[in-house]
PDB file of N, CA, C and O in Angstrom:
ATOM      1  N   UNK W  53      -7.441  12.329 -48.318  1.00 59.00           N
ATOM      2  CA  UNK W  53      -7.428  12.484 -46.852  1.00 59.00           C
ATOM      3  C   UNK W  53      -6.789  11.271 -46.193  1.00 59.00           C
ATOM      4  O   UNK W  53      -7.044  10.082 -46.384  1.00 59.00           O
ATOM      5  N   UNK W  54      -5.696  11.962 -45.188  1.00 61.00           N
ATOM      6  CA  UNK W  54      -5.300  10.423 -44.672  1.00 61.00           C
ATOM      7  C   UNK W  54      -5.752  10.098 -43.059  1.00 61.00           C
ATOM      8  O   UNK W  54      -6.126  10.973 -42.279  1.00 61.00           O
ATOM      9  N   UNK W  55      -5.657   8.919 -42.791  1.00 66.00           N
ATOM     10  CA  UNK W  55      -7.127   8.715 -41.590  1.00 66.00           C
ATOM     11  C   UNK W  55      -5.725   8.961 -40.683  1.00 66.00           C
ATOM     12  O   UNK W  55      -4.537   8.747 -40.926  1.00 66.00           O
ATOM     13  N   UNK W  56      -6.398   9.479 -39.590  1.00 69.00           N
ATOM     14  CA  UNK W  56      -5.889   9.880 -38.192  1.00 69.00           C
ATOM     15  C   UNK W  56      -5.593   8.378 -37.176  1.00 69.00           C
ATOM     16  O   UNK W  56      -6.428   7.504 -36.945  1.00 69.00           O
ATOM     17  N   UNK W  57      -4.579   8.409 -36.834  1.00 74.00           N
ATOM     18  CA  UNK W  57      -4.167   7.043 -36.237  1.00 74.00           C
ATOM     19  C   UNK W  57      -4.407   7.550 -34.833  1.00 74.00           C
ATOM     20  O   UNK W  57      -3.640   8.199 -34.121  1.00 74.00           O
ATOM     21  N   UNK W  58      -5.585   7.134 -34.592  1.00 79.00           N
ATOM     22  CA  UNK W  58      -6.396   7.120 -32.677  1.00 79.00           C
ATOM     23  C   UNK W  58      -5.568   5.880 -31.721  1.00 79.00           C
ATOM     24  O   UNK W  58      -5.350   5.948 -30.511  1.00 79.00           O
ATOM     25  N   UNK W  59      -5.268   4.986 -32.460  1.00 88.00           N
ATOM     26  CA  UNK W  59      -4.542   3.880 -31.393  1.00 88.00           C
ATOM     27  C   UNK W  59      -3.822   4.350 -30.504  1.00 88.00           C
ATOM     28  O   UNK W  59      -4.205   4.009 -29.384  1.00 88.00           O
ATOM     29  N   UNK W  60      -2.865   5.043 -30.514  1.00 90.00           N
ATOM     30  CA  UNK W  60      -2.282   5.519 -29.307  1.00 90.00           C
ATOM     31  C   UNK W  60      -3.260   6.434 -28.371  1.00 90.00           C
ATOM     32  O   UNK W  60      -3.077   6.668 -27.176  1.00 90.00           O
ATOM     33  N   UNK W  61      -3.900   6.711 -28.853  1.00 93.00           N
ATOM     34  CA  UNK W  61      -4.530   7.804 -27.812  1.00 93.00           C
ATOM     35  C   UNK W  61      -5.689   6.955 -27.030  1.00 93.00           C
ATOM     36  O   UNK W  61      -6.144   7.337 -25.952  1.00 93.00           O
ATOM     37  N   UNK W  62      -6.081   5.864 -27.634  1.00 93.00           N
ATOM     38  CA  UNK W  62      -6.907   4.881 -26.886  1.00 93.00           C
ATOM     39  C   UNK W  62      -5.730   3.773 -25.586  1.00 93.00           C
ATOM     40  O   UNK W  62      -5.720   3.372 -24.422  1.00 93.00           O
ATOM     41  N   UNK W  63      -4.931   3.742 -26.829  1.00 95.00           N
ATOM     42  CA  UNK W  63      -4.207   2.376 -25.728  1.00 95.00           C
ATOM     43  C   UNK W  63      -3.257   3.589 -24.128  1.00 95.00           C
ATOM     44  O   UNK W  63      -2.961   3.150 -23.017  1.00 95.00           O
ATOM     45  N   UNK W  64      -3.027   5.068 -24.633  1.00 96.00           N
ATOM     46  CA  UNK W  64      -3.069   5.874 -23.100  1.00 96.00           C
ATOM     47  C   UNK W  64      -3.860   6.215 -22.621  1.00 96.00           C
ATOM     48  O   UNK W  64      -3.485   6.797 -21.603  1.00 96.00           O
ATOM     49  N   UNK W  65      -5.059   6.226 -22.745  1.00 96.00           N
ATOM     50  CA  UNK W  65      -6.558   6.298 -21.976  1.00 96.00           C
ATOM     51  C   UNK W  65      -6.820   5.418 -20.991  1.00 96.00           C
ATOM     52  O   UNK W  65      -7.116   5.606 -19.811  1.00 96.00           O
ATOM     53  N   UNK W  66      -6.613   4.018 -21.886  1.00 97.00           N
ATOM     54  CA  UNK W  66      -6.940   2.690 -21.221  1.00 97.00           C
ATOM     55  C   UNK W  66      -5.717   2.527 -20.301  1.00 97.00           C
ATOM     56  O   UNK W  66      -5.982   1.839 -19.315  1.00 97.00           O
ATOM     57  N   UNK W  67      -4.056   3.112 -20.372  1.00 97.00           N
ATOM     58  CA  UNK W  67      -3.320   2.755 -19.365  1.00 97.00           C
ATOM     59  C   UNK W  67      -3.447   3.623 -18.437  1.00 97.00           C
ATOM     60  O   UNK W  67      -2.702   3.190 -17.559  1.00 97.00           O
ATOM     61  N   UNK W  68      -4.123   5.007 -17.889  1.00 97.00           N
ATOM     62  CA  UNK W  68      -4.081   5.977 -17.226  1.00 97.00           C
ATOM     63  C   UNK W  68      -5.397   5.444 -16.398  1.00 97.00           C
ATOM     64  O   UNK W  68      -5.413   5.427 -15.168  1.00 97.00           O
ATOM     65  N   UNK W  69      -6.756   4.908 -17.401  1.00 97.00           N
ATOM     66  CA  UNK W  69      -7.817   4.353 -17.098  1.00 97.00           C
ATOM     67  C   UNK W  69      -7.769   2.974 -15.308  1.00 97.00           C
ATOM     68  O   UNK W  69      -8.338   2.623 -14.275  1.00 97.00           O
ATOM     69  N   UNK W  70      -6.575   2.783 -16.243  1.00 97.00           N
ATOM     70  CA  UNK W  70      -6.130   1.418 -15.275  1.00 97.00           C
ATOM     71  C   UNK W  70      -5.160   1.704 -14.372  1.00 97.00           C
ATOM     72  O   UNK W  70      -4.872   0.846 -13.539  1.00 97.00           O
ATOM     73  N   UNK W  71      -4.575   2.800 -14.382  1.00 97.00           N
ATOM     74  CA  UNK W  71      -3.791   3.366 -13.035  1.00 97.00           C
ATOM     75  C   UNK W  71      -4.823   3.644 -11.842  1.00 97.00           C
ATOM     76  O   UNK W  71      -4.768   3.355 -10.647  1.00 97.00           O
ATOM     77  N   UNK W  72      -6.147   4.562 -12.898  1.00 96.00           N
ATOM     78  CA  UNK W  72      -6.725   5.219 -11.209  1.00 96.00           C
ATOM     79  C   UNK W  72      -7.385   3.863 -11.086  1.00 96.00           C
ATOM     80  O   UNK W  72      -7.469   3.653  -9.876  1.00 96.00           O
ATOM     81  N   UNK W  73      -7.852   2.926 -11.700  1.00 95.00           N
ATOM     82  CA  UNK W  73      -8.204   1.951 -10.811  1.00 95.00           C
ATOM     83  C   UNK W  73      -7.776   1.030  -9.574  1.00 95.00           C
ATOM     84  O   UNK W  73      -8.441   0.612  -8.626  1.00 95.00           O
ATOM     85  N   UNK W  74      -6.553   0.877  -9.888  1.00 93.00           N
ATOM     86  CA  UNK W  74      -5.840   0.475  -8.874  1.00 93.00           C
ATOM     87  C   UNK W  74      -5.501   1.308  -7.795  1.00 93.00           C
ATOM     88  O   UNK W  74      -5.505   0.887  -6.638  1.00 93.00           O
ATOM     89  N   UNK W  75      -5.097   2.906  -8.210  1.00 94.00           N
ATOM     90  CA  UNK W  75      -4.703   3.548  -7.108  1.00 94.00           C
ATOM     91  C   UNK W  75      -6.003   3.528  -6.057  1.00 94.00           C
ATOM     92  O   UNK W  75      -5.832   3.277  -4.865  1.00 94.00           O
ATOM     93  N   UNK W  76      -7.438   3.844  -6.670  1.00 93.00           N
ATOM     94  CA  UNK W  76      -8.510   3.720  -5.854  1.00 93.00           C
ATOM     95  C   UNK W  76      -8.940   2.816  -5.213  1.00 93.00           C
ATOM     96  O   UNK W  76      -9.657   2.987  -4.228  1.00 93.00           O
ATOM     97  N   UNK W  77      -8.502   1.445  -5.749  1.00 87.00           N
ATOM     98  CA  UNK W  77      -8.787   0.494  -4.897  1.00 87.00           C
ATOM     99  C   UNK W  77      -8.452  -0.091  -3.680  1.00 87.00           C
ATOM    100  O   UNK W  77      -9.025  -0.544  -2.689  1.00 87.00           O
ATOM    101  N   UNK W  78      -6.484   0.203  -4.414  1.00 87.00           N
ATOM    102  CA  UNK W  78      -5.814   0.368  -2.729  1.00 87.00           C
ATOM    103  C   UNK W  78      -5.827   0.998  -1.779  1.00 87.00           C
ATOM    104  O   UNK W  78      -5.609   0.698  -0.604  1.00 87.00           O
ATOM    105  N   UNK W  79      -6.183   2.252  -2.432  1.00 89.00           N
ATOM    106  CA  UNK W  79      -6.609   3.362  -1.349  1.00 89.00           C
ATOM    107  C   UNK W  79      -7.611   3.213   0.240  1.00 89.00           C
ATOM    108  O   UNK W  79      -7.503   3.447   1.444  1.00 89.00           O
ATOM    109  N   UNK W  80      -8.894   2.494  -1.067  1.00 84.00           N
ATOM    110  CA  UNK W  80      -9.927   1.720  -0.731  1.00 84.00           C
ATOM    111  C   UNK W  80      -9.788   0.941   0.566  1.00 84.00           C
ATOM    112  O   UNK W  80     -10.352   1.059   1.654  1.00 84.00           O
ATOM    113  N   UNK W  81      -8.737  -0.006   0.048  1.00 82.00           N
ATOM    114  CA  UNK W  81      -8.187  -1.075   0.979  1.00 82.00           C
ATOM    115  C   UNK W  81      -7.416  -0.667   2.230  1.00 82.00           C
ATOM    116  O   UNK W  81      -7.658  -1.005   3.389  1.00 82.00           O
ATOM    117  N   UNK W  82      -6.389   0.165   1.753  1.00 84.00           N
ATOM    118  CA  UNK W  82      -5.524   0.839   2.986  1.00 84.00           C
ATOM    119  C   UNK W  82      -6.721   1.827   4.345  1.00 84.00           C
ATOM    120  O   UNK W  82      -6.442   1.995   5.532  1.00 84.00           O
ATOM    121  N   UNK W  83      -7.851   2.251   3.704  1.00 84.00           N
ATOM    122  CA  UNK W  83      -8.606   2.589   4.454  1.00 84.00           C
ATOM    123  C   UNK W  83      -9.355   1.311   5.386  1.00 84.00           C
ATOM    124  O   UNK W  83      -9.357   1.328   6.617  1.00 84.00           O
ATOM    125  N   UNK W  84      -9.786   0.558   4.820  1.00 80.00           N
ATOM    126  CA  UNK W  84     -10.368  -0.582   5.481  1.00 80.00           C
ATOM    127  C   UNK W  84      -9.842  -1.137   6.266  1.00 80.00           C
ATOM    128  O   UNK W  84     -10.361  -1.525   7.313  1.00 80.00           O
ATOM    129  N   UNK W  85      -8.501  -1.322   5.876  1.00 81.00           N
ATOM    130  CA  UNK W  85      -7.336  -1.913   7.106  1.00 81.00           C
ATOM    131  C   UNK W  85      -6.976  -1.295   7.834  1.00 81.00           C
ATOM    132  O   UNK W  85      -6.311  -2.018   8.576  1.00 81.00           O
ATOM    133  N   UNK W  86      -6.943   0.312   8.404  1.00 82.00           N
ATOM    134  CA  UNK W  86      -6.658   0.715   9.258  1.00 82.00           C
ATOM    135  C   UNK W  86      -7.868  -0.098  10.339  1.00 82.00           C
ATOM    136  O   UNK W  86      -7.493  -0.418  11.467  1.00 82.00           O
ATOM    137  N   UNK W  87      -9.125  -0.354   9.953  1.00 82.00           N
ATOM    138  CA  UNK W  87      -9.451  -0.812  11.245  1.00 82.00           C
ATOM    139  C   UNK W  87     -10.264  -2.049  11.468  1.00 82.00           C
ATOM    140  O   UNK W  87     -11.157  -2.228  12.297  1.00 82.00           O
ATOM    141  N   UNK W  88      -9.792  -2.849  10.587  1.00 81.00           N
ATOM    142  CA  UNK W  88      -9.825  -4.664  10.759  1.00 81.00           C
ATOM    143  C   UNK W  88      -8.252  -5.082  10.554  1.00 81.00           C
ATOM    144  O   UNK W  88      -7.414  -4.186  10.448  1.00 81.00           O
ATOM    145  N   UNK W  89      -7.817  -6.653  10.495  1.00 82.00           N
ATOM    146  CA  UNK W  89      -6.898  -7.269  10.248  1.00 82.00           C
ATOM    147  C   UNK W  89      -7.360  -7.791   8.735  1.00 82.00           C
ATOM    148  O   UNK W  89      -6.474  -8.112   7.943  1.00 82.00           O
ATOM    149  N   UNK W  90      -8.663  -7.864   8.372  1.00 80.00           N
ATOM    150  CA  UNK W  90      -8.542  -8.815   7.113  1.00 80.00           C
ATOM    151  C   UNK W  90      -9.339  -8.281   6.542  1.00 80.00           C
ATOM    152  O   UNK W  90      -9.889  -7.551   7.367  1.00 80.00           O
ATOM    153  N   UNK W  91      -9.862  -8.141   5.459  1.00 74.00           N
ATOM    154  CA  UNK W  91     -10.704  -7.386   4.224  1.00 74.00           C
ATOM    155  C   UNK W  91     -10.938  -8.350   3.360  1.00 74.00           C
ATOM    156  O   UNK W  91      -9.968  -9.090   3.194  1.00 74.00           O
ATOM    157  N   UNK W  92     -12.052  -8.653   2.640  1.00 75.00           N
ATOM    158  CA  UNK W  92     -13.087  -9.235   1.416  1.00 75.00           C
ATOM    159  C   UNK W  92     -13.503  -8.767   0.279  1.00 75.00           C
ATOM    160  O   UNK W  92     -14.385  -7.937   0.055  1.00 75.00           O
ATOM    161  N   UNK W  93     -12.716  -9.433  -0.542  1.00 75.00           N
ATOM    162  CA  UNK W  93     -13.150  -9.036  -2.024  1.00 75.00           C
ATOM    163  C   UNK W  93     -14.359 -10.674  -2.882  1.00 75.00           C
ATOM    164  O   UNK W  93     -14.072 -11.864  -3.011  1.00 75.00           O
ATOM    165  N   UNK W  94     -15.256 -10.130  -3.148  1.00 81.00           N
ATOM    166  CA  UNK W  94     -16.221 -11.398  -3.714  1.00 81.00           C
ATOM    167  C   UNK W  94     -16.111 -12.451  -3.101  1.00 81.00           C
ATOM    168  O   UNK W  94     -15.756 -13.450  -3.726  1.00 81.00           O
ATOM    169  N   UNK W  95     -16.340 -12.516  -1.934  1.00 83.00           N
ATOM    170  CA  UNK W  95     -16.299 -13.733  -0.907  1.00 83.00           C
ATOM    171  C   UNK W  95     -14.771 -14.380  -0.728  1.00 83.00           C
ATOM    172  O   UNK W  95     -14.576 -15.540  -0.364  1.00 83.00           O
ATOM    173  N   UNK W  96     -13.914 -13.592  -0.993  1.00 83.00           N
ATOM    174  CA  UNK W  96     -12.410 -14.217  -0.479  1.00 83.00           C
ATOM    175  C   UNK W  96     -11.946 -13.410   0.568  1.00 83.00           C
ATOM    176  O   UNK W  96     -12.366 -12.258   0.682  1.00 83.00           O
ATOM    177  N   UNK W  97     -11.026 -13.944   1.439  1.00 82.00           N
ATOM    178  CA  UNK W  97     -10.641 -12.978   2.798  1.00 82.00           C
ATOM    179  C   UNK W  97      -9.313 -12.936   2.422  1.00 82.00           C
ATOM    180  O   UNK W  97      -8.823 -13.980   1.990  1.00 82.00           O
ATOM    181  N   UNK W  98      -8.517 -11.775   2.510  1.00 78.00           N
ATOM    182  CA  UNK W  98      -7.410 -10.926   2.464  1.00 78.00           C
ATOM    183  C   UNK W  98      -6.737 -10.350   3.624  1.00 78.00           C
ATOM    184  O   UNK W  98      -7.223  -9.487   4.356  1.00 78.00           O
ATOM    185  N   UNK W  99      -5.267 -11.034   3.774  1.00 81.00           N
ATOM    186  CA  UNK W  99      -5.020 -10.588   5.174  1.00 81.00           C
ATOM    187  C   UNK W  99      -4.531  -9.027   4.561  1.00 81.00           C
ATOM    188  O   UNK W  99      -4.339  -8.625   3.414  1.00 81.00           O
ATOM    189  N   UNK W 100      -4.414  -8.261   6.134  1.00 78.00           N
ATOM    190  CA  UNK W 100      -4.114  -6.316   6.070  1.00 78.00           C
ATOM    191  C   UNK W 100      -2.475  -6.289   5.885  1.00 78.00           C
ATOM    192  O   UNK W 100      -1.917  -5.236   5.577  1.00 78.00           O
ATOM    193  N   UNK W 101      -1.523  -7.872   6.153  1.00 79.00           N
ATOM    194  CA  UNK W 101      -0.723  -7.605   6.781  1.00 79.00           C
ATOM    195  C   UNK W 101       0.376  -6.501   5.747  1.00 79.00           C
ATOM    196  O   UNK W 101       1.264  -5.800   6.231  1.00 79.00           O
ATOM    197  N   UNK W 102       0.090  -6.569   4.504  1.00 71.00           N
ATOM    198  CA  UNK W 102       0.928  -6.205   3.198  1.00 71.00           C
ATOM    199  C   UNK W 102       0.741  -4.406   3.407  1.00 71.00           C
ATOM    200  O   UNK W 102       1.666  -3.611   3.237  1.00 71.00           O
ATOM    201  N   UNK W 103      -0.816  -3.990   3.849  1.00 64.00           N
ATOM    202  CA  UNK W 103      -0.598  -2.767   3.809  1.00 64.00           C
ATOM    203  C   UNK W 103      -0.042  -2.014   5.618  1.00 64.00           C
ATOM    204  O   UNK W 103       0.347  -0.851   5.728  1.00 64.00           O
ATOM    205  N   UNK W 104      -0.114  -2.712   6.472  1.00 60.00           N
ATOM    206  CA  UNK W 104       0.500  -2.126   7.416  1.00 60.00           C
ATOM    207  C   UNK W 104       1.788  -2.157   7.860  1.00 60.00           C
ATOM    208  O   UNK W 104       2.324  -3.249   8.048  1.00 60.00           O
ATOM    209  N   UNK W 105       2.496  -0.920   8.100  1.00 54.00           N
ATOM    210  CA  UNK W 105       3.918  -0.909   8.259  1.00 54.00           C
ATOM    211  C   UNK W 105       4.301  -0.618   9.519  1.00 54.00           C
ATOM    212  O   UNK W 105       5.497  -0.573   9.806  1.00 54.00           O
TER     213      UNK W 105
END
């Protein structure tokens, strides 16, 4: 029996894994900034100016 090579199917899990994270976060963010100028992640302040156009 020869063993089934899972590595790829882990290392596209983990990159698809790490897409919706980001897409959700900005999302996250782009919501928040519609109605402040600055947003907080773990006690740091973030200006809005990057997501408003």
């Amino acid at each position: 029996m020869r063993k089934q090579n899972n590595d790829w199917f882990l290392i596209i899990a983990f990159i698809i894994f790490a897409i919706v994270v980001v897409a959700v976060n900005t999302w996250n963010t782009v919501q928040v900034c519609k109605g402040q100028e600055v947003y907080w992640v773990n006690g740091t302040q973030f200006t809005c100016k990057f997501f408003k156009h």
